Short mmCIF file of C-alpha atoms and ligand atoms in Angstrom, two decimals:
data_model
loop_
_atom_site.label_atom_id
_atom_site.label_comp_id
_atom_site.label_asym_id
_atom_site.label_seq_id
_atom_site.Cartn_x
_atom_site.Cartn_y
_atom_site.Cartn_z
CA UNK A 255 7.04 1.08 -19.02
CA UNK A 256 9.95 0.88 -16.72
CA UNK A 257 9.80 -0.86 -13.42
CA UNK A 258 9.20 0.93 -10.57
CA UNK A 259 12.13 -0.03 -7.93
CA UNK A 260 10.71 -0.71 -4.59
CA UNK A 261 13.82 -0.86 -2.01
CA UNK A 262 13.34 -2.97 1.37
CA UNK A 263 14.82 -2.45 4.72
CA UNK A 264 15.05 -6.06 6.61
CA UNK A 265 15.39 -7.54 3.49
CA UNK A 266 17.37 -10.13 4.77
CA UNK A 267 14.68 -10.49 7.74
CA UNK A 268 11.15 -12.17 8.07
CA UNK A 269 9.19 -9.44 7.13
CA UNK A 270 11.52 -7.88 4.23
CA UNK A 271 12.73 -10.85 3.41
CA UNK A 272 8.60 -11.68 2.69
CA UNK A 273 8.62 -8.84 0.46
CA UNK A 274 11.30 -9.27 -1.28
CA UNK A 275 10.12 -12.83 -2.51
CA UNK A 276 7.16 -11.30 -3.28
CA UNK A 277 8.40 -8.84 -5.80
CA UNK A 278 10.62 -11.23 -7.10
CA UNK A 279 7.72 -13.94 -7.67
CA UNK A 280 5.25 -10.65 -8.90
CA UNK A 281 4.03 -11.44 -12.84
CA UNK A 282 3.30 -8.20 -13.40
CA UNK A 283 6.50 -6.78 -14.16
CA UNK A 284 5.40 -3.77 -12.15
CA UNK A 285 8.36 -3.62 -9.62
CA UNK A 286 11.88 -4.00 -9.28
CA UNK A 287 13.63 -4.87 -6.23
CA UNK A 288 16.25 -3.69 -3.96
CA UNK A 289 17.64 -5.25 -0.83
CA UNK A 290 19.09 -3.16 2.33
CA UNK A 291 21.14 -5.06 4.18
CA UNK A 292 24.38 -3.77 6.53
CA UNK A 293 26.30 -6.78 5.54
CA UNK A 294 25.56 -7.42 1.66
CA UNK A 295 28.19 -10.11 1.84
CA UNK A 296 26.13 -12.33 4.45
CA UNK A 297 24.85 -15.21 3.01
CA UNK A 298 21.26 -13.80 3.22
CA UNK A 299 22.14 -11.54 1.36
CA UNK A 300 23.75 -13.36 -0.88
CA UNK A 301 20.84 -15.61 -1.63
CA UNK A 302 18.67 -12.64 -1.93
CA UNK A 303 20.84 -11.52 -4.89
CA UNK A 304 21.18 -14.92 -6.47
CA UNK A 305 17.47 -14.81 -6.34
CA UNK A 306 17.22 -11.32 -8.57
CA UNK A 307 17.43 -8.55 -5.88
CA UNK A 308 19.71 -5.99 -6.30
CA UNK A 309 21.57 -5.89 -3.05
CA UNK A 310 22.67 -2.36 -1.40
CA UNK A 311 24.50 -1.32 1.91
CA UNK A 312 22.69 0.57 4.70
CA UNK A 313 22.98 1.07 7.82
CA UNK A 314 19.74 2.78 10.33
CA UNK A 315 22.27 3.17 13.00
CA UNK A 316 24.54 5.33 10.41
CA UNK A 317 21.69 7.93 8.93
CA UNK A 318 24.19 8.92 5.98
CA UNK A 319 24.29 5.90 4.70
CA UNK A 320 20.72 5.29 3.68
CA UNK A 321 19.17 8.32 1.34
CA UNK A 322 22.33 7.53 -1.02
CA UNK A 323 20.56 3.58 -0.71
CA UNK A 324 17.43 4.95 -1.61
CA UNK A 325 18.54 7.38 -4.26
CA UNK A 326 15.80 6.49 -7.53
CA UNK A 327 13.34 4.21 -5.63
CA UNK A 328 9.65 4.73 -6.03
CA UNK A 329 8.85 2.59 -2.61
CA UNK A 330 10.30 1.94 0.58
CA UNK A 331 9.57 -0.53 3.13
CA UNK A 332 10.72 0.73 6.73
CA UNK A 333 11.10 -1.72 9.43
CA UNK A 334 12.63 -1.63 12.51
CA UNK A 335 13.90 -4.52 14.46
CA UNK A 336 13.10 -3.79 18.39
CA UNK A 337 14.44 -7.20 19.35
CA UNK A 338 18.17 -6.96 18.73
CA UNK A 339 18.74 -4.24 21.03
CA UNK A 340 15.80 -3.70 23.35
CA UNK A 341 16.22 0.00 23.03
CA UNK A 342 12.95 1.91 22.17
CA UNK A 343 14.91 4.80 21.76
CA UNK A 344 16.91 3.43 19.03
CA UNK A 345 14.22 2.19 16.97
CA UNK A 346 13.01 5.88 17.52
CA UNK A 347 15.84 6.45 15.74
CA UNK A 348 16.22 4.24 13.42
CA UNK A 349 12.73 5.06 11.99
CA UNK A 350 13.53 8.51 11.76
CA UNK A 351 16.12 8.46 9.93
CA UNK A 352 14.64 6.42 7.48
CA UNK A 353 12.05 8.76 7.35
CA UNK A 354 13.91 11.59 6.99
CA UNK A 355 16.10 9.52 4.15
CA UNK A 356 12.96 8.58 2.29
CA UNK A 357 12.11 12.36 2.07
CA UNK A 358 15.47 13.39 1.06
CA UNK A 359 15.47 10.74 -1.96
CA UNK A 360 12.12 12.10 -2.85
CA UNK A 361 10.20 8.63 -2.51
CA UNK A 362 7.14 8.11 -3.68
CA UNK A 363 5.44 6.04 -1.37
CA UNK A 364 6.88 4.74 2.18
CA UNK A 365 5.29 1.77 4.04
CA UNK A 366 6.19 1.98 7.27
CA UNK A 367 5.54 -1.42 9.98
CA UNK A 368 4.14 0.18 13.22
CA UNK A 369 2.36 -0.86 16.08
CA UNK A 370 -0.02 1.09 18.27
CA UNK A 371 0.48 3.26 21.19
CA UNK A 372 -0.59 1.02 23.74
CA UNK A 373 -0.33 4.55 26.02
CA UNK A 374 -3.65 5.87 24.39
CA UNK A 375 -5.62 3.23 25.43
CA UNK A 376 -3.74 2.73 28.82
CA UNK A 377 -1.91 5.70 29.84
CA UNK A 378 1.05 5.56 32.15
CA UNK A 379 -1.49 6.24 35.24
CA UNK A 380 -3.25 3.01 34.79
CA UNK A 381 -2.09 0.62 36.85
CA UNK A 382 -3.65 -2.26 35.46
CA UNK A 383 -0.30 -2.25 33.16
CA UNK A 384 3.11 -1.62 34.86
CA UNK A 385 5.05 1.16 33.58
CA UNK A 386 8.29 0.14 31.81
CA UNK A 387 11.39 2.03 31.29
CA UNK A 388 10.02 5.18 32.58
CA UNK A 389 7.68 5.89 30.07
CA UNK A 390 6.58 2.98 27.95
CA UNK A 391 3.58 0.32 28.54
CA UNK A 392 4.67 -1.80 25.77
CA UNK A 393 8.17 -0.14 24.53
CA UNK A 394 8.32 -2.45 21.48
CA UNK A 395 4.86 -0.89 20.29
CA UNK A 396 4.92 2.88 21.52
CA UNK A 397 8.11 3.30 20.27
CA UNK A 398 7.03 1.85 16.30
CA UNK A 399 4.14 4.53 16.90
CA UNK A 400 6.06 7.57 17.83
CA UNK A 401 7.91 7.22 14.96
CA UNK A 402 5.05 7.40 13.03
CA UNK A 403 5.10 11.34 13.18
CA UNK A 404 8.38 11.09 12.40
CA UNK A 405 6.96 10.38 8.71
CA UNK A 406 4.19 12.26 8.98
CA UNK A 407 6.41 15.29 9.33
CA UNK A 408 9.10 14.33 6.50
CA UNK A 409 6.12 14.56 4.14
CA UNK A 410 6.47 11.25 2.21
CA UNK A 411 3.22 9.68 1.18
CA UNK A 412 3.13 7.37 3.91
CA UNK A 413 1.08 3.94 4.33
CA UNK A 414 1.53 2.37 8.03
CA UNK A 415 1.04 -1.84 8.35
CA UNK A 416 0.53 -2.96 11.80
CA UNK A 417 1.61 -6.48 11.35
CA UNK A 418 -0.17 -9.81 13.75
CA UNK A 419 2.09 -12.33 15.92
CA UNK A 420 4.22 -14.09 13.60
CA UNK A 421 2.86 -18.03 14.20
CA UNK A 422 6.42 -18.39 12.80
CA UNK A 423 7.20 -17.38 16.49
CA UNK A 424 6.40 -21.27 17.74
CA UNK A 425 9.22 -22.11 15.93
CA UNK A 426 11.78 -19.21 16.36
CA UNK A 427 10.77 -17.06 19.15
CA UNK A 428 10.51 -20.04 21.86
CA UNK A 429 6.85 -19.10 22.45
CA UNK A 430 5.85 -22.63 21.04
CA UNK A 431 4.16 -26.11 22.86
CA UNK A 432 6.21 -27.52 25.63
CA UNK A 433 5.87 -31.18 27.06
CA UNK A 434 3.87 -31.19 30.74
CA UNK A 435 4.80 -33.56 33.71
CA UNK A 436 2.44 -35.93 32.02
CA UNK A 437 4.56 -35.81 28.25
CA UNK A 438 1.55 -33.74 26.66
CA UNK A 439 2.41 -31.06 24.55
CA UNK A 440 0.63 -27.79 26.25
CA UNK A 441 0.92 -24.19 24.56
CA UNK A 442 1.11 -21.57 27.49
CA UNK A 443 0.61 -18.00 26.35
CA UNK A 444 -0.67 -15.59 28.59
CA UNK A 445 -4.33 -14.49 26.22
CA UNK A 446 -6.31 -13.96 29.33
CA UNK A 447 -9.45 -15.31 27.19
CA UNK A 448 -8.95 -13.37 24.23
CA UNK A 449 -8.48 -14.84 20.48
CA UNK A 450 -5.19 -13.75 19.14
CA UNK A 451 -4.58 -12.73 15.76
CA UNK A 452 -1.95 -14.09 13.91
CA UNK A 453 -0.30 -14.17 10.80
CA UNK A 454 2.27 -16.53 8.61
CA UNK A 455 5.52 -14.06 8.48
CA UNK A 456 5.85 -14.71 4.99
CA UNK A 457 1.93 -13.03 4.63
CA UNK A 458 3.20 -9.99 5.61
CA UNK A 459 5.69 -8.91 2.98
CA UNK A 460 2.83 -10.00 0.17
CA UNK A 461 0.71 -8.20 2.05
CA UNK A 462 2.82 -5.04 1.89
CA UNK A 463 2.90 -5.39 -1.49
CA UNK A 464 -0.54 -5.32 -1.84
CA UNK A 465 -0.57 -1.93 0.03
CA UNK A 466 2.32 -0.33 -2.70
CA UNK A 467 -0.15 -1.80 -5.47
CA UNK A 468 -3.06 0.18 -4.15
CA UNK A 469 -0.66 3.73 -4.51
CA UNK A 470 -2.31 7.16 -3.47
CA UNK A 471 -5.59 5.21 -2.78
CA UNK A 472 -3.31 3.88 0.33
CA UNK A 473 -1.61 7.08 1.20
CA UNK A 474 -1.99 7.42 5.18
CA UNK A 475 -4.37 4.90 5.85
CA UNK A 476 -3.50 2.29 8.24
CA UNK A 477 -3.68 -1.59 7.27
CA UNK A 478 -3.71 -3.95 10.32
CA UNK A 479 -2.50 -7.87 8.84
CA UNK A 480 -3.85 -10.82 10.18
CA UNK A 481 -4.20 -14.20 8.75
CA UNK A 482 -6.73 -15.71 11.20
CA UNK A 483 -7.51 -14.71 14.31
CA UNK A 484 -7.98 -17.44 17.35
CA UNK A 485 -8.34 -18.42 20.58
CA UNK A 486 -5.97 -20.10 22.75
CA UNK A 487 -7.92 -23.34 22.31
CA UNK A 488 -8.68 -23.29 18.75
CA UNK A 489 -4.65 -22.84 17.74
CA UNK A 490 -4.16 -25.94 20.05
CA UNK A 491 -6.41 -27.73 18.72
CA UNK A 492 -5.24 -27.35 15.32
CA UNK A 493 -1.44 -27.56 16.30
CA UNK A 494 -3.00 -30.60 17.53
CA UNK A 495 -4.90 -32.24 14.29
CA UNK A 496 -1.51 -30.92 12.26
CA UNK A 497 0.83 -32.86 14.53
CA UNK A 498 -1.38 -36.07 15.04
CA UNK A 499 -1.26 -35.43 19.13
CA UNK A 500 -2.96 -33.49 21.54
CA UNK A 501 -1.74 -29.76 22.30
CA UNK A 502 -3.52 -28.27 25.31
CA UNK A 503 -3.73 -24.55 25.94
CA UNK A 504 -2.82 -23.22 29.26
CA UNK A 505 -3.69 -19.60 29.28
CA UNK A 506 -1.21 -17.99 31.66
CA UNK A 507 -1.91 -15.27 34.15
CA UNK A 508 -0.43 -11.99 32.48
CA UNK A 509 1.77 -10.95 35.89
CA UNK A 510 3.37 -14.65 35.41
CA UNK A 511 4.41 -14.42 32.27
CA UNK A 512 5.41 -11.05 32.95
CA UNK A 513 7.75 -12.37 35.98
CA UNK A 514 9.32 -15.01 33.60
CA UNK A 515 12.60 -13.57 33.52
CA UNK A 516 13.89 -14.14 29.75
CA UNK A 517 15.04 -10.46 27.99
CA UNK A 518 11.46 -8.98 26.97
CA UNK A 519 9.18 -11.05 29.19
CA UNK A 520 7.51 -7.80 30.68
CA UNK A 521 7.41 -5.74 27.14
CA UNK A 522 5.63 -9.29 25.54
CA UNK A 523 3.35 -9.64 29.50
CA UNK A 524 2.38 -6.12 28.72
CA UNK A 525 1.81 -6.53 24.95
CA UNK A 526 -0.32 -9.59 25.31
CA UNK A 527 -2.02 -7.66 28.46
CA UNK A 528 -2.67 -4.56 26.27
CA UNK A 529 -4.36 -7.34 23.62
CA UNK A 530 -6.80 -8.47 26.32
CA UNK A 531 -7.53 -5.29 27.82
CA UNK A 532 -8.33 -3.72 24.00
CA UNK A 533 -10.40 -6.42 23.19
CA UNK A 534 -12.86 -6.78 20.32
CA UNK A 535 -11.04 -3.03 19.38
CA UNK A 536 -7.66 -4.88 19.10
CA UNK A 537 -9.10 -7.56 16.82
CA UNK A 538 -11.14 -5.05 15.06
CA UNK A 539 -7.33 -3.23 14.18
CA UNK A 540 -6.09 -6.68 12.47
CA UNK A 541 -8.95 -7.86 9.91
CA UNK A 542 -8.41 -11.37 8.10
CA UNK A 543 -10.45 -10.11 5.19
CA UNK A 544 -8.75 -6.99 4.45
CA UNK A 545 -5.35 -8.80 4.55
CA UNK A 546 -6.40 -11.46 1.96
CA UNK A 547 -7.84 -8.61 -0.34
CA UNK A 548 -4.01 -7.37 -0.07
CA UNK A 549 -2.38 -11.05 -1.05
CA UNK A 550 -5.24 -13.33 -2.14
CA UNK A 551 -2.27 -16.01 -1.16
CA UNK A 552 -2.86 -15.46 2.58
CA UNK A 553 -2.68 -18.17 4.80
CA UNK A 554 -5.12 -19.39 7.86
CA UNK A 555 -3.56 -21.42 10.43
CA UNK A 556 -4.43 -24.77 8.87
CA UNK A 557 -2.98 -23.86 5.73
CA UNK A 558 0.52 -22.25 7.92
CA UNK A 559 0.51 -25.83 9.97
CA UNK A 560 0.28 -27.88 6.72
CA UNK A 561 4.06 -26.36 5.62
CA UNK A 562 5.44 -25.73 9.40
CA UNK A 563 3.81 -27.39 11.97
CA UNK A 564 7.01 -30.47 11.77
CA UNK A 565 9.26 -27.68 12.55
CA UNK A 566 7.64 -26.40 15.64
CA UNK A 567 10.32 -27.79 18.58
CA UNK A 568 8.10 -29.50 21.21
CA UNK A 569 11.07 -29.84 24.03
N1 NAP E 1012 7.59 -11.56 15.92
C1 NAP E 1012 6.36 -11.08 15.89
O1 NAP E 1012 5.37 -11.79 16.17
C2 NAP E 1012 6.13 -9.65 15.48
C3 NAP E 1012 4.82 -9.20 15.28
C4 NAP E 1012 4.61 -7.85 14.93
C5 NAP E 1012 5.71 -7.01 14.77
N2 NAP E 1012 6.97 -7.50 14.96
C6 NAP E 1012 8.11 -6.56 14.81
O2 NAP E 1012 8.92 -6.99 13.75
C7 NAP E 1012 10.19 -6.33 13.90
C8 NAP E 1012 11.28 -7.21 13.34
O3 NAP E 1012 11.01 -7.53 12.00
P1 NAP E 1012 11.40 -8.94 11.41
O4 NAP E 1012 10.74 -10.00 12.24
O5 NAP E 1012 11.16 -8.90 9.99
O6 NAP E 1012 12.98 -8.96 11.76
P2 NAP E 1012 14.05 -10.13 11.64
O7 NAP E 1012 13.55 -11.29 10.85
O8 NAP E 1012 14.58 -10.40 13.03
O9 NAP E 1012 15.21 -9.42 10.82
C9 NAP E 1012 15.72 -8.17 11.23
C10 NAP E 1012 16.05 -7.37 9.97
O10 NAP E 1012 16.37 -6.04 10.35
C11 NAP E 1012 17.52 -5.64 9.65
N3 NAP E 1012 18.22 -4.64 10.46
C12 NAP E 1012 18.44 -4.69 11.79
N4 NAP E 1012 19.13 -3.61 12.18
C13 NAP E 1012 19.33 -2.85 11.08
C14 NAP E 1012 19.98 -1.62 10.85
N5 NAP E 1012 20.57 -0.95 11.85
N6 NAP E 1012 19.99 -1.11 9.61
C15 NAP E 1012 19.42 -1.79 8.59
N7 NAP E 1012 18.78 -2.98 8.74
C16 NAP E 1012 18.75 -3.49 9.97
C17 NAP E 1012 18.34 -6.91 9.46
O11 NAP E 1012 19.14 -6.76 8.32
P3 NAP E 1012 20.73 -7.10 8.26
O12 NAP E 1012 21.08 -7.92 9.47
O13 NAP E 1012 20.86 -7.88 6.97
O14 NAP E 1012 21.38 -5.79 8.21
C18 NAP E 1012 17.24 -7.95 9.22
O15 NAP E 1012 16.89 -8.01 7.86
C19 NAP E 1012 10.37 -6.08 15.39
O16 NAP E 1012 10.62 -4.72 15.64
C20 NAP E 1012 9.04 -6.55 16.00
O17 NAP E 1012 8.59 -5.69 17.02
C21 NAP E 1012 7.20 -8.79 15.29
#
């Protein structure tokens, strides 16, 4: 039987990218591959073809540009990256037209990475969350979920992942252990008592491939990916054990972190804020078990920290 092409936006990204290797390390022989990238001659890119991907140009910021990208795939993979521009308009966008480009290349099955809308659970009257950009609580989130009619209304078969924090993020996204007055290494994240789930960024492309595996069974049902979900203390306690010293936890207060100053801090306040205020409901959303029925590879902290925990910058 021929393979069935699955083609990945952020291919070249963590989530993709995840994906991608996924495919290409897949035994079955079920799927095929394609990488969309804007700049196929980058050396991601590059790599990713090396690797066995077929490589294609396409750009979400140029909507012509990506049904012709799509043109015989069976799956897509839509992803949206919030954090190179800010703009929750633009992701709004950007997931539309992909939508709307998935339809027009008749696709079989879209999986689409959302987020909730924080604004259902804390509308813009409640004050216990400031009110950002006019209309958003946490724009990063609402705007992933108002695209989501976007392909409910272009009529694709559609599958929505709400991926976990990355715990790649103590190594990238400055979020990880800094050294005190006292030279101990102390993780600060504002959790206000709540566990946080979290997921290996690699988990979630294998995961997503578990979801295009499943086919019509998955078609509009929502799959929230977590590898492990944890307290403040527990991750620095085993950030601790993995790097032979002791990490404290400092859980910050949520206005704090929101007052921090770098690009985002009141988006990620409010996200974390939202967490805490959602509770047991926002756990509940991002279930361990399901995710390792999707990839039976998934990873728990531990078994993240054994590959990564070296690279986590302690400055
Ligand atoms: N970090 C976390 O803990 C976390 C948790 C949950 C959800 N998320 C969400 O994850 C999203 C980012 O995903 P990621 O971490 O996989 O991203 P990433 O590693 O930063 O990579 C971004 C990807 O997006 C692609 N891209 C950006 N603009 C594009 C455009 N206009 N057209 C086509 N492709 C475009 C880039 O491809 P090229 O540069 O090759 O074109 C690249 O592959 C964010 O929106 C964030 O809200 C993050």
């Amino acid at each position: 039987m021929a393979k069935q092409t699955i083609a990945v936006f952020g291919a070249t990204g963590a989530q993709g990218g995840g994906l991608v290797r996924a495919i290409l390390a897949d035994r079955s022989g079920e799927y095929s591959v394609r990488a969309l990238t804007r700049n196929p001659s980058s050396d991601k890119a590059k790599a990713l073809a090396q690797a066995g991907a077929e490589v294609r140009a396409a750009d979400a910021d140029q909507p012509e540009t990506l049904a012709p990208a799509l043109a015989g795939a069976h799956g897509v993979y839509c992803v949206t990256n919030f954090w190179e521009h800010f703009s929750p308009e633009r992701e709004l966008a950007q997931a539309t037209a992909m939508a709307r480009a998935a339809a027009q290349a008749k696709v079989g099955h879209v999986v689409w990475s959302t987020l909730e809308d924080t604004r259902r659970t804390v509308p813009l009257s409640d004050t216990r969350l400031p009110t950002l950009m006019g209309k958003y609580k946490v724009p990063h989130f609402d705007a992933k979920a108002e695209a989501d009619a976007a392909f409910e209304q272009a009529g694709t078969p559609t599958s929505y992942l709400l991926a976990a924090f990355y715990w790649d993020n103590f190594i990238h996204f400055g979020v990880g252990p800094r050294r005190n007055q006292d030279g101990v290494a102390q993780l600060a994240l504002p959790l206000g008592g709540q566990k946080l789930p979290g997921i290996a960024a690699e988990d979630i492309g294998k995961c997503a491939l578990g979801i295009f595996r499943r086919g019509a069974a998955a078609h509009g049902q929502r799959f929230g990916v977590s590898g492990e979900n944890l307290s403040g203390d527990e991750m620095a306690q085993k950030m601790g054990a993995a790097l032979g010293e002791k990490v404290i936890f400092q859980d910050v207060p949520f206005d704090v972190y929101r007052g921090l100053g770098f690009p985002g801090a009141e988006d990620m306040g409010n996200m974390f804020h939202y967490q805490q205020l959602l509770g047991p409901a926002f756990l509940k959303a991002r279930d361990p078990e399901l995710s390792r029925e999707l990839n039976p590879e998934l990873l728990d902290f531990d078994g993240w920290l054994r590959t990564n925990a070296r690279s986590i910058p302690i400055p």
